[in-house]
Every structure is written in C-alpha cells, then in structure tokens.
Coordinates of C-alpha atoms in Angstrom, one line a residue:
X1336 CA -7.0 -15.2 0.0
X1337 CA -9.7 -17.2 0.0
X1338 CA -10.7 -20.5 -1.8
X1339 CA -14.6 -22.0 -2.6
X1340 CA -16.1 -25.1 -3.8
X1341 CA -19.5 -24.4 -5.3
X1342 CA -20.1 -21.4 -3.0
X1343 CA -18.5 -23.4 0.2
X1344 CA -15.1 -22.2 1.9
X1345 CA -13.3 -25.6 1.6
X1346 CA -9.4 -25.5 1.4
X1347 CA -7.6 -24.0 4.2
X1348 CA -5.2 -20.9 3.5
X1349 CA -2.2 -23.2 3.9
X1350 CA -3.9 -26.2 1.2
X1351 CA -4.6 -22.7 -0.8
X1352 CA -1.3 -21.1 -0.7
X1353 CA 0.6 -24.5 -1.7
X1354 CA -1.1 -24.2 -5.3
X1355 CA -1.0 -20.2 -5.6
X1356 CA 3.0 -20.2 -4.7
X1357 CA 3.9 -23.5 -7.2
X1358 CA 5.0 -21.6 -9.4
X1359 CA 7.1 -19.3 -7.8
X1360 CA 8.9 -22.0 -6.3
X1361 CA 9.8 -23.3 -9.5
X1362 CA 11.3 -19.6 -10.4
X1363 CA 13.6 -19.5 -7.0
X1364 CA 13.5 -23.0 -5.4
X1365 CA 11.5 -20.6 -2.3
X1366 CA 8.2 -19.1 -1.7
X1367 CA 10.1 -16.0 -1.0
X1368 CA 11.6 -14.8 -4.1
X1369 CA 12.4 -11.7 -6.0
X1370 CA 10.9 -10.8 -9.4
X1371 CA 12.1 -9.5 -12.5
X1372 CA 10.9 -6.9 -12.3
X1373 CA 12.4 -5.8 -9.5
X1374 CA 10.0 -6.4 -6.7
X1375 CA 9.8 -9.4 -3.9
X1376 CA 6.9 -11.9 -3.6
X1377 CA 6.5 -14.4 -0.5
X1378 CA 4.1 -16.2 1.6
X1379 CA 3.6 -14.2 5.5
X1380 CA 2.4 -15.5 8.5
X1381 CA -0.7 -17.2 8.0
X1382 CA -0.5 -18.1 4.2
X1383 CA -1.2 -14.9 3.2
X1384 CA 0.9 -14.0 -0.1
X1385 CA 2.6 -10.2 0.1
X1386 CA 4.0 -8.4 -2.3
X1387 CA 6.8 -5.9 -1.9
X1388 CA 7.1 -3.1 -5.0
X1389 CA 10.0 -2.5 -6.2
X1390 CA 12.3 1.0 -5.0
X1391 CA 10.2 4.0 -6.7
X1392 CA 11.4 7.7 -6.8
X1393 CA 8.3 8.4 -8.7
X1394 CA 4.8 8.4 -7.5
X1395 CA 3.1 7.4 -11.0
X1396 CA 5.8 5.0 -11.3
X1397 CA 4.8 3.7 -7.7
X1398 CA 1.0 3.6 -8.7
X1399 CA 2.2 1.3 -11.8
X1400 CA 3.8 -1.0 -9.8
X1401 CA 1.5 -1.8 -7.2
X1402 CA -1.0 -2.2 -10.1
X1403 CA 1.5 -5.0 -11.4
X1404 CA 1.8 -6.8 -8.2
X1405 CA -2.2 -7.4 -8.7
X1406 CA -1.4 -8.3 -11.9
X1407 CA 1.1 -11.2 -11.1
X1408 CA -1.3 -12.6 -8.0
X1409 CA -4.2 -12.5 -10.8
X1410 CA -2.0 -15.0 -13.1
X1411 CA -1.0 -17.0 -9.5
X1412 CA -4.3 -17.6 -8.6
X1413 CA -5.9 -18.3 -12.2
X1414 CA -2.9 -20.9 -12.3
X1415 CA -3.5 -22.4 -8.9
X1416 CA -7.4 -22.8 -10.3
X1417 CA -6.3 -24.5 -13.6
X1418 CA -4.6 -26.8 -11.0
X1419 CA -7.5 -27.9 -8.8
X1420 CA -9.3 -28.1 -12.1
X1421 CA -6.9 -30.5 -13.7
X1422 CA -6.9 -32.6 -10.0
X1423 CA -10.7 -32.7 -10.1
X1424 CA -11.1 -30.2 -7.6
X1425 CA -13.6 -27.6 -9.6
X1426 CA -12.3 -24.4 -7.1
X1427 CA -12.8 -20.8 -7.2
X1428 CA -9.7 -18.8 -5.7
X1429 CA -10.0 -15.4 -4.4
X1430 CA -7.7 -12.7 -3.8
X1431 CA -8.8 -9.9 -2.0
X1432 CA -6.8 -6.4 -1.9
X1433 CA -7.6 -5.3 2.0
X1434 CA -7.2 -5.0 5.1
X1435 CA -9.5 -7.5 7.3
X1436 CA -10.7 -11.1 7.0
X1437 CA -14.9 -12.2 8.1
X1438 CA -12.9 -13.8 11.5
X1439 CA -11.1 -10.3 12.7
X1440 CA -7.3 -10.8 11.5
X1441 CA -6.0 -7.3 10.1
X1442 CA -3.2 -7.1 7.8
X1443 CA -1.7 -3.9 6.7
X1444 CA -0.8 -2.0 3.7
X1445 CA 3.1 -1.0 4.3
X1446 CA 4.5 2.4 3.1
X1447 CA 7.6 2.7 3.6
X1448 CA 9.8 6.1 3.3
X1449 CA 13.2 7.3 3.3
X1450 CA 13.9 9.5 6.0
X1451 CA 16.8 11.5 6.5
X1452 CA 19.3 10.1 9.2
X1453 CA 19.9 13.9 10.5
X1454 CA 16.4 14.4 11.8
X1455 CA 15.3 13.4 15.1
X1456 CA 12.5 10.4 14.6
X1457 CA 10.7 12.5 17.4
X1458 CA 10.1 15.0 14.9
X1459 CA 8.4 12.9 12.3
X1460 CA 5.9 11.8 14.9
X1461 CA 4.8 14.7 15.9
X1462 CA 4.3 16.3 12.6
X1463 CA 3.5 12.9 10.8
X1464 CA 0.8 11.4 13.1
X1465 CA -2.0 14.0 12.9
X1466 CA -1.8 13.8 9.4
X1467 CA -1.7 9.8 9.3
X1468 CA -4.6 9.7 11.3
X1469 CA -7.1 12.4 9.5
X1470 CA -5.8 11.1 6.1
X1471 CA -7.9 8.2 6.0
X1472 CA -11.2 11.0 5.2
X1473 CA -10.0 10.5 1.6
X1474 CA -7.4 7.5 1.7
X1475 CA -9.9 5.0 4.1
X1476 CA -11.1 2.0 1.6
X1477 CA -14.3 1.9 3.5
X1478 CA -16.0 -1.2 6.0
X1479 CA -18.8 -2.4 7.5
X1480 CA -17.5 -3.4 11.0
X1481 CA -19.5 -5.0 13.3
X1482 CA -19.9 -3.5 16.4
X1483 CA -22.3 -4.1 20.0
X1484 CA -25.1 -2.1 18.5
X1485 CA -24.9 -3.8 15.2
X1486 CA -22.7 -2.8 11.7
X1487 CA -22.1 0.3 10.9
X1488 CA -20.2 1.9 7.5
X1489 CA -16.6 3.2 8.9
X1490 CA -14.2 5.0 6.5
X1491 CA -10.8 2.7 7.4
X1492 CA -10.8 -0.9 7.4
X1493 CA -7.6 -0.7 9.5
X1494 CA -8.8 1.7 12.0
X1495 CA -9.8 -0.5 14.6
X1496 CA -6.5 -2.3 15.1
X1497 CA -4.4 0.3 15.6
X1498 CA -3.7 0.8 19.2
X1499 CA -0.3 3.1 19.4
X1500 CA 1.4 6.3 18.0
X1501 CA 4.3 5.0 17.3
X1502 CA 6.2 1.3 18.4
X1503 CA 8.0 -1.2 17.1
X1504 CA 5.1 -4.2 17.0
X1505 CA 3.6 -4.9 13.4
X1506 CA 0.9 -7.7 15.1
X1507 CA 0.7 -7.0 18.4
X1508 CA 0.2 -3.2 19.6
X1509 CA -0.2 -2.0 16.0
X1510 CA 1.4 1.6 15.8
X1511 CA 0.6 4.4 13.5
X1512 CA 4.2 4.6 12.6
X1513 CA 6.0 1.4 12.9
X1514 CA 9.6 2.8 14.6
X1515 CA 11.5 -1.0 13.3
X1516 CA 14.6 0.8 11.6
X1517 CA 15.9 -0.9 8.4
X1518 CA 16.5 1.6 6.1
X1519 CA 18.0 -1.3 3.2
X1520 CA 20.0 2.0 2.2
X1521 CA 23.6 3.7 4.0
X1522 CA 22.3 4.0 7.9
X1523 CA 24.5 6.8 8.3
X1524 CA 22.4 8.8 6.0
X1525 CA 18.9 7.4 5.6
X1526 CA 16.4 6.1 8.2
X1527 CA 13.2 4.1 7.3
X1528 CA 9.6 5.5 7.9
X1529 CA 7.3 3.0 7.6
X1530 CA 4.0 3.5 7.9
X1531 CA 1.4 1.0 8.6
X1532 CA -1.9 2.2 9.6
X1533 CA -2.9 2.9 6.1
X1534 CA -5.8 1.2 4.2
X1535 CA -5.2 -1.1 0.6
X1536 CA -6.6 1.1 -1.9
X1537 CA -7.9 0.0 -5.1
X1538 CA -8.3 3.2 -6.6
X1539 CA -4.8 4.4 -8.5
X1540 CA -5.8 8.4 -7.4
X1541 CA -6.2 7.3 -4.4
X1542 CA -2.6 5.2 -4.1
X1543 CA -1.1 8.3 -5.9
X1544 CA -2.2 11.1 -3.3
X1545 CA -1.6 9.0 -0.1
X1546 CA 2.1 8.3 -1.5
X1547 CA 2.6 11.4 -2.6
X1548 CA 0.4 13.8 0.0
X1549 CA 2.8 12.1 2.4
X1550 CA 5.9 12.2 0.8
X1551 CA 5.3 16.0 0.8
X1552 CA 4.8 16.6 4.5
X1553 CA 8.0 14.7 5.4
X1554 CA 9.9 16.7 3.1
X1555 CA 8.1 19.5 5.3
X1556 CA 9.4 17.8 8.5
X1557 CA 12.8 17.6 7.4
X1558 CA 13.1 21.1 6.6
X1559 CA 14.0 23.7 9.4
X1560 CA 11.7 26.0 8.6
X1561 CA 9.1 24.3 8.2
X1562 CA 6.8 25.8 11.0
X1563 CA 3.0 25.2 11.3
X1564 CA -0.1 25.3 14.4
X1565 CA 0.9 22.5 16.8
X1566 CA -2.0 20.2 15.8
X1567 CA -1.0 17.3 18.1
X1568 CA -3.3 15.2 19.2
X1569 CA -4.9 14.2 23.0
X1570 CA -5.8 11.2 22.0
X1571 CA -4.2 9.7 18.8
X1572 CA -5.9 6.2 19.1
X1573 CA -9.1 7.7 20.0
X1574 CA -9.2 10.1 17.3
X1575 CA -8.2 7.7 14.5
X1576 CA -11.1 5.5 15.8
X1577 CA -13.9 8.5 16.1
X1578 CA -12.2 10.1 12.5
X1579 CA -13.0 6.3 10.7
X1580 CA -16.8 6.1 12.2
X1581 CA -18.2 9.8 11.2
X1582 CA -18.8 9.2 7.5
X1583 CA -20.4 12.9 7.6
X1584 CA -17.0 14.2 8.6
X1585 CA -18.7 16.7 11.5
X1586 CA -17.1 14.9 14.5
X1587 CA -14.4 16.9 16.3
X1588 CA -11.4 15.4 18.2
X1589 CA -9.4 17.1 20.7
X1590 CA -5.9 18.3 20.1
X1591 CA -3.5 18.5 23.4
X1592 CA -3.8 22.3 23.2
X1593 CA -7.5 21.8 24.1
X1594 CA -8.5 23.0 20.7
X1595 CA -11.7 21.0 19.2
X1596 CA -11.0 20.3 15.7
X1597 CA -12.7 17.8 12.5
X1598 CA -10.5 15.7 10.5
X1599 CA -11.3 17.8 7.3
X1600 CA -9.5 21.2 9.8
X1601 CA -6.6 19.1 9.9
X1602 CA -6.5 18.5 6.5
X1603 CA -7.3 22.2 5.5
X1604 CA -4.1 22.9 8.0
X1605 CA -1.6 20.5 6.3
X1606 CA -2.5 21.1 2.5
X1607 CA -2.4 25.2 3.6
X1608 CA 1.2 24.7 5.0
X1609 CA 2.2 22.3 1.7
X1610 CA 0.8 25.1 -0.7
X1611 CA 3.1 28.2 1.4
X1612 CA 5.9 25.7 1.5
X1613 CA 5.7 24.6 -2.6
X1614 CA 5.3 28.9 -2.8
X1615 CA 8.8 29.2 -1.0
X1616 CA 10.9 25.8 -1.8
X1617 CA 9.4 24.7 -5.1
X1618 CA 7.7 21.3 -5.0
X1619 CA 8.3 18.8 -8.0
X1620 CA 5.8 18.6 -11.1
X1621 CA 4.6 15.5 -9.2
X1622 CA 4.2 16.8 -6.2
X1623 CA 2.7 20.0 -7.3
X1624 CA -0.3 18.0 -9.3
X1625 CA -0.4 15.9 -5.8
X1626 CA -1.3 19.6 -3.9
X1627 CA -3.5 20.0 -6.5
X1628 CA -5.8 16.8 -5.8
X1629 CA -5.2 17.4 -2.5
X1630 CA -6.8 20.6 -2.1
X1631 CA -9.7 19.3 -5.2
X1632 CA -10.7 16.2 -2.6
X1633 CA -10.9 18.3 0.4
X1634 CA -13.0 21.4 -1.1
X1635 CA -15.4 18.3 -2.2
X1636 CA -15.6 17.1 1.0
X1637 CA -16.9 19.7 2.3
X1638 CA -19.4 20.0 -0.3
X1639 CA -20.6 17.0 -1.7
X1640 CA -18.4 13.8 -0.5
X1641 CA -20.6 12.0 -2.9
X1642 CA -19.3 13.2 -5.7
X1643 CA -15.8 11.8 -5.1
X1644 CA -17.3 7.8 -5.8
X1645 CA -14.7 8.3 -9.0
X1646 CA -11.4 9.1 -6.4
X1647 CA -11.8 8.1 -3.1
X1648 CA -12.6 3.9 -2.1
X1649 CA -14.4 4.5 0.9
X1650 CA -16.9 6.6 -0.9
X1651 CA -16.6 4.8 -4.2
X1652 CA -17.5 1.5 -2.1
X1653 CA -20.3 3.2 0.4
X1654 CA -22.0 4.5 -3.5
X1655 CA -22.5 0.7 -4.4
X1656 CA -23.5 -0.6 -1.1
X1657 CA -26.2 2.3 -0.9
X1658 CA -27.3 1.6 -4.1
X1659 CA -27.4 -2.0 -3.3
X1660 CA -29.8 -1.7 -0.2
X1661 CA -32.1 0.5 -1.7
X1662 CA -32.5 -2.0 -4.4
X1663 CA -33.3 -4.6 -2.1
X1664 CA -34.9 -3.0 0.9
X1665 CA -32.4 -4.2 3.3
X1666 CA -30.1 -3.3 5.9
X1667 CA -26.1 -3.2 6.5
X1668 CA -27.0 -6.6 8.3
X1669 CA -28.1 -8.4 5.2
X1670 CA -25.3 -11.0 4.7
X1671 CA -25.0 -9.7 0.8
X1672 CA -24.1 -6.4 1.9
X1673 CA -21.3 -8.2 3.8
X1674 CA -20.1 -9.9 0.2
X1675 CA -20.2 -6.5 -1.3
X1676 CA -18.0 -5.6 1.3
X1677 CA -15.2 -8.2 0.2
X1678 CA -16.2 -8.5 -3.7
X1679 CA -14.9 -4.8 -4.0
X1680 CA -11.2 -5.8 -3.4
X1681 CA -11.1 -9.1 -5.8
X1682 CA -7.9 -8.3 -7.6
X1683 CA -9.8 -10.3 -11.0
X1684 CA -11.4 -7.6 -13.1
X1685 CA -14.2 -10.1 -14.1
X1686 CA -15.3 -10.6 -10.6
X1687 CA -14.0 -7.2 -8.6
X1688 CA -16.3 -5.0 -7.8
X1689 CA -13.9 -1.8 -7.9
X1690 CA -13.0 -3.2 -11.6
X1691 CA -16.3 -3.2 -12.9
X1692 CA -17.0 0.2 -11.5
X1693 CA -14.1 1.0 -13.6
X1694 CA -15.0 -0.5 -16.5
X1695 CA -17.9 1.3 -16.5
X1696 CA -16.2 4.4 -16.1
X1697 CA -16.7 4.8 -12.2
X1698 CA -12.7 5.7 -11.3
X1699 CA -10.4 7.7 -12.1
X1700 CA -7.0 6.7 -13.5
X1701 CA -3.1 8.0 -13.0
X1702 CA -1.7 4.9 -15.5
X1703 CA -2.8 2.9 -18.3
X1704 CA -3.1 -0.7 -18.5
X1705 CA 0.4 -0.6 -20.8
X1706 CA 2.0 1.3 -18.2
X1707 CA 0.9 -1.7 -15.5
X1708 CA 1.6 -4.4 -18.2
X1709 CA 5.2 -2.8 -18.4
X1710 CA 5.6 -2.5 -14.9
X1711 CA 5.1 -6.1 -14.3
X1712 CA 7.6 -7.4 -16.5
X1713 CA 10.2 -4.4 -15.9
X1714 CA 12.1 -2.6 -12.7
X1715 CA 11.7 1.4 -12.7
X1716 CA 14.8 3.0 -14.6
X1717 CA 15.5 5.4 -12.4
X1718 CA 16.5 3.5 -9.3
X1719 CA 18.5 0.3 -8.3
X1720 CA 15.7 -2.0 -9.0
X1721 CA 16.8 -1.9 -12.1
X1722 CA 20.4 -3.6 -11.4
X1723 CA 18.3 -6.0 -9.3
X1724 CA 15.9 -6.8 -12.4
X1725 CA 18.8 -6.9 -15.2
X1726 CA 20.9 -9.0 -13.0
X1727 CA 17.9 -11.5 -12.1
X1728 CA 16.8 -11.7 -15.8
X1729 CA 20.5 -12.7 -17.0
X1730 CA 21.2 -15.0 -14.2
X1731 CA 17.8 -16.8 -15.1
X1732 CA 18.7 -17.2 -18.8
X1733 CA 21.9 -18.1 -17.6
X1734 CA 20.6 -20.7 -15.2
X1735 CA 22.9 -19.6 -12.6
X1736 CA 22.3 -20.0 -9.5
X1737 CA 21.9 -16.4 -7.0
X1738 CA 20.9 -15.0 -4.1
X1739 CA 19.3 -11.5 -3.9
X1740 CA 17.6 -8.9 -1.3
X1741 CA 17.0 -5.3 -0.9
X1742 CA 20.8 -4.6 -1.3
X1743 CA 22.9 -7.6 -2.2
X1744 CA 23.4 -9.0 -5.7
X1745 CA 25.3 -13.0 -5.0
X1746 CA 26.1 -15.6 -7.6
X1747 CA 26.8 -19.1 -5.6
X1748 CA 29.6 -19.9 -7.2
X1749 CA 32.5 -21.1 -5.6
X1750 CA 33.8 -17.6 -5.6
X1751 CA 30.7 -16.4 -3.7
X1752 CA 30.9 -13.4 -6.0
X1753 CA 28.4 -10.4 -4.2
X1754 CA 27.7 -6.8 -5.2
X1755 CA 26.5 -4.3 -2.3
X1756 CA 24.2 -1.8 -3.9
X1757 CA 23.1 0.6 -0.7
X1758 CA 22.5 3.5 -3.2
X1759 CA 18.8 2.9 -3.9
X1760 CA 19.2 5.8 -6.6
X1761 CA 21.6 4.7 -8.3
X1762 CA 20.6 2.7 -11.1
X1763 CA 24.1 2.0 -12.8
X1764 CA 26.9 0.7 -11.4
X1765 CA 30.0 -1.3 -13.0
X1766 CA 30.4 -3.3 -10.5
X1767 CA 26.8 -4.9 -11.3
X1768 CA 27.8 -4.9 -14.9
X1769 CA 30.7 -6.5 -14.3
X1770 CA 28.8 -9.1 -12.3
X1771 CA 26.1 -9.6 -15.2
X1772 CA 28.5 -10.1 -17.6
X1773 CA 30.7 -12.6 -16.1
X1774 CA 27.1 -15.0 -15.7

C-alpha cells in the first residue's frame, strides 16, 4: 500500500491505513473483522491490510474468492481517496498485490492446507519441499531484484527471503513450510500446512494450478503408497535461490543423492507421479483438469516459455518489461522499468498493469467477473463459511452485537450464547440455526 501526492510518496502507511480501514471499523467497531462473505480482513504489522479467504473445498471456488478480496480493497482504497479528496488532500492510493516493497520488506502470500493428523509432518517436508521450491518456474510473479552486479529479472519475488526448510518463524528465518500448528479444525484429526514461500499471483490460472498442483501432491503424501525417486534436496535454500535467477530454466541444482537435476526435471518427476497416481486412485474432475495444465505449462516450458505470457505472471510480466526496453532503448536500471515492476500488481483495473493486459486479452481466465462479484458478497456453500456468513449477515440486520473467528459463532448477550463449528465441511448445523434465529 502505497499513497501519492501529485507523483510524491507523502502519507505514511500508518496516516494511509487510518482512511483505507474507516470503514471497516464502522462494520465491526475493529480493524480486524470478518466479512459477509465469509472471509477475515485486518490491518498486519506495518499497516499493511491482509485478507484471509474464506474456507474453500473447491479450487475455482478458491480462485473466486481471492479475486473478491481484490475487489473489496479496490472499493477501500477508492473510498479512502474520496476521503482525502473531500479533506483537500487530492491523493492517489495504491494497492499492490505482491510480495516486496522499493525498501526490502517481504510479505507473503499464505496457503494454507488441511493435513491429516495421522501422517508424520516429517513426511510432508520431504515430499512437499522439492516441489515448493521448483514450483515457482510457473507459479513465480516475476522481479527485478537488485543485486551487487546490478538488477537482474528473477522468476519469485519471494525467493530471496526465504532462508529455511521448514520452521516456525513467519518474519524472521522465513521457512518454506511454516511448521506453526493451528489447524482451526478437530486437532485430533487435522493438522495445518501452511505454506509461505509462495509468490501473489495475479493471474487466476496461475492461483488455480499452485492451489491445486499442491493440493494434489499432499493427497500423494498422505497415501501409503505413494512412492516416487527421492528427489530431496542438498541445498533447499540454495536451490530455491539459483531456481528464481535462471529465467532460461537450464541451471541444475544438486539433490542429496548427488544427482544434478533443473527445476523443470523436478517438475517432469512430480506431475509423472500425479498422472500414475490419478491412473490408480482417481483424482477429482478438478484435479484432473489441474494435471492437465500442469503437464500443458511444463511441455511449454521446455519449448517456448514465451508463449505462456497468457498463464504464468513471471513470464506474462518479463513480456511487458521486454517490450518496454526495447521501446525505449533502456536497461533493467531505468527507474520506469522499476514502476513496471510495481504497476503490474495495482489491484485497480484502470491502473494495473496485469488488468490491462487482460483487458486486452493477454490472460487467461478460470472465473468470470459474476463469479468474483458473487464471491464478494457471498461465503462458498459447500463449507462452514457459509454458517459464518449467514450468521454475520443476520446479526448485522439485527444489530446485534457478536464476536466471530475461524470456529466460534458468539452473540454478547448476557447469555454469552456461542456455537463451536470445528467441522470446516460442514455447512449446516442446527445448532447455528438455532443461534440465527433467536437474533
């Protein structure tokens, strides 16, 4: 988030984030609320605003929703302008979809999985890493980081502050795998996976196969027979860093077996294993078309990367800063190319640069712009989100006043009435309906 007064940076985040989250303080009395539509919205450390999607147990669903948190931080920040306007203060806010600010800070793009409670955390590392760390060849949203020898075009934006395999520090020590255990489900049964060495993409294919490419190997990790070539890595840090600055996808990393391998061979070896596994098991429709894209992206890789500018951001982004230099005879130094490098991830569609790419037909799509407009005003059906929505719509027309997280459902009454809801697919209950009618 950033804020400008005819072209200067003028309010500080903090001055910034004061107008952005007015009104959601009037919806919740808090800058930390949750929406009706089933998700939660709040200012982090720093004044940055986050947004949390709702509980998805579809991927397209999933693509919708983050689409709809963009949505709501569009109508924030074109509110907190109207507000500088009407005080005099003639500002332009920006909200940037990424992953790193001009002054270094990194900020992540959280996934976060259910993982079964029965299988050893161990065990997701070691199959989960290698693939978290050669994804980013077709899940990276692209940078130009400056370096000793000057910038250079890297394929992650968070690449560079990841410094562990797996821990439980978010801001100091990043991990790959983030090992902080809060399932917001039963802890006998389910364990959380989250995942926060990912890239913010702006592309919806690209949100789809990341989620769902992923999804697919745990489900492989949690079965015992899943069995596949050890493809552990000597170096996980290393190779995460050397993966992100070969944009021709030629540089090898070493695995612990000795064996010199390129991030697209790693690739090759997952989606092979997901293919025999879908063969034996059965993968879901959504899953299946997930393979499907998988294997698509990687064949183009090897071919002609360039002609996934529709699919994948890094590429997508690297397509308009090439174009850009070679208009203007300059280098990755030029302080424009530098604006390019932000202007992509302006979550506006009048000013983003991804946006007018996809106006013009640049991107691919997985929803429509009904499907995001639905999204932000509803929950998903198919999950408890939508107890959390229904109940936080009547309580609202109601004016009652409530408390609600991941899991609990409280009036403040004198009765201190609450609902536990640790079933996050169960999207009825009459318990909750009981609750919502007694508002």
């Amino acid at each position: 988030m950033t804020c400008t007064v005819r072209g200067q940076r003028r309010l500080g985040p903090d001055e910034v984030s004061r107008y952005l989250f007015r009104r959601v303080v009037s919806w919740g009395r808090s800058s930390n609320v949750f929406l009706e539509n089933g998700s939660r919205l709040y200012l982090d450390v720093g004044s940055h605003p986050e947004y949390a999607t709702a509980e998805c147990d579809d991927v397209r669903e999933l693509v919708a929703q983050d689409k709809a948190g963009e949505r709501i931080l569009e109508d924030l920040g074109e509110a907190a302008e109207q507000r500088l306007h009407d005080e005099g203060v003639k500002a332009t806010v920006h909200l940037l979809k990424n992953n790193t600010d001009c002054a270094g800070n990194s900020y992540g793009c959280h996934e976060n999985y259910l993982a079964r409670r029965d299988v050893e955390p161990e065990r997701y590392h070691q199959v989960l890493v290698p693939f978290l760390a050669s994804r980013q060849i077709w899940a990276g949203a692209g940078h130009v980081l400056q370096t000793a020898k000057g910038p250079v075009y890297s394929i992650s934006q968070r690449a560079e502050h990841v410094w562990e395999a797996a821990s439980s520090a978010t801001t100091r020590s990043r991990p790959i795998i983030n090992t902080r255990d809060e399932p917001h489900a039963d802890p006998e049964e389910y364990r959380r996976l989250h995942v926060i060495a990912g890239d913010s993409n702006m592309n919806e294919v690209a949100t789809f196969m990341k989620v769902a490419a992923t999804a697919c190997v745990l489900t492989m990790a949690e079965s015992r027979s899943f069995l596949m070539r050890d493809v552990t890595l000597e170096h996980p840090i290393r190779a995460v860093r050397d993966i992100s600055l070969d944009t021709g996808l030629r540089r090898t990393v070493r695995l612990a077996s000795g064996r010199e391998v390129t991030a697209l061979d790693i690739q090759r070896e997952y989606l092979l294993h997901a293919e025999r596994y879908d063969d034996a098991h059965g993968f879901g429709p959504v899953e299946r078309l997930a393979l499907a894209m998988w294997r698509q992206t990687i064949e183009a890789l090897e071919s002609d990367p360039s002609s996934l500018a529709r699919r994948v951001d890094w590429i997508t982004k690297k397509t308009i800063i090439d174009g850009f230099m070679e208009r203007h005879g300059c280098a990755l130094d030029d302080p424009r190319v530098a604006m390019i490098d932000l202007q992509y991830h302006d979550i506006r569609p009048s000013r983003g640069l991804y946006y007018r790419a996809q106006a013009a037909g640049g991107a691919e799509r997985m929803v429509g712009d009904d499907e995001i407009q639905r999204a932000v005003e509803e929950a998903p059906a198919s999950t408890r989100a939508a107890l959390r929505g229904r109940f936080i719509r009547r309580a609202k027309e109601r004016r009652r006043d409530y408390t609600v997280d991941w899991v609990h459902l409280k009036v403040n009454d004198q009765a201190q009435r609450t609902v536990m809801c640790k079933d996050p697919f169960r999207s009825s209950d009459e318990r909750v309906e009981r609750l919502i009618a007694s508002l």
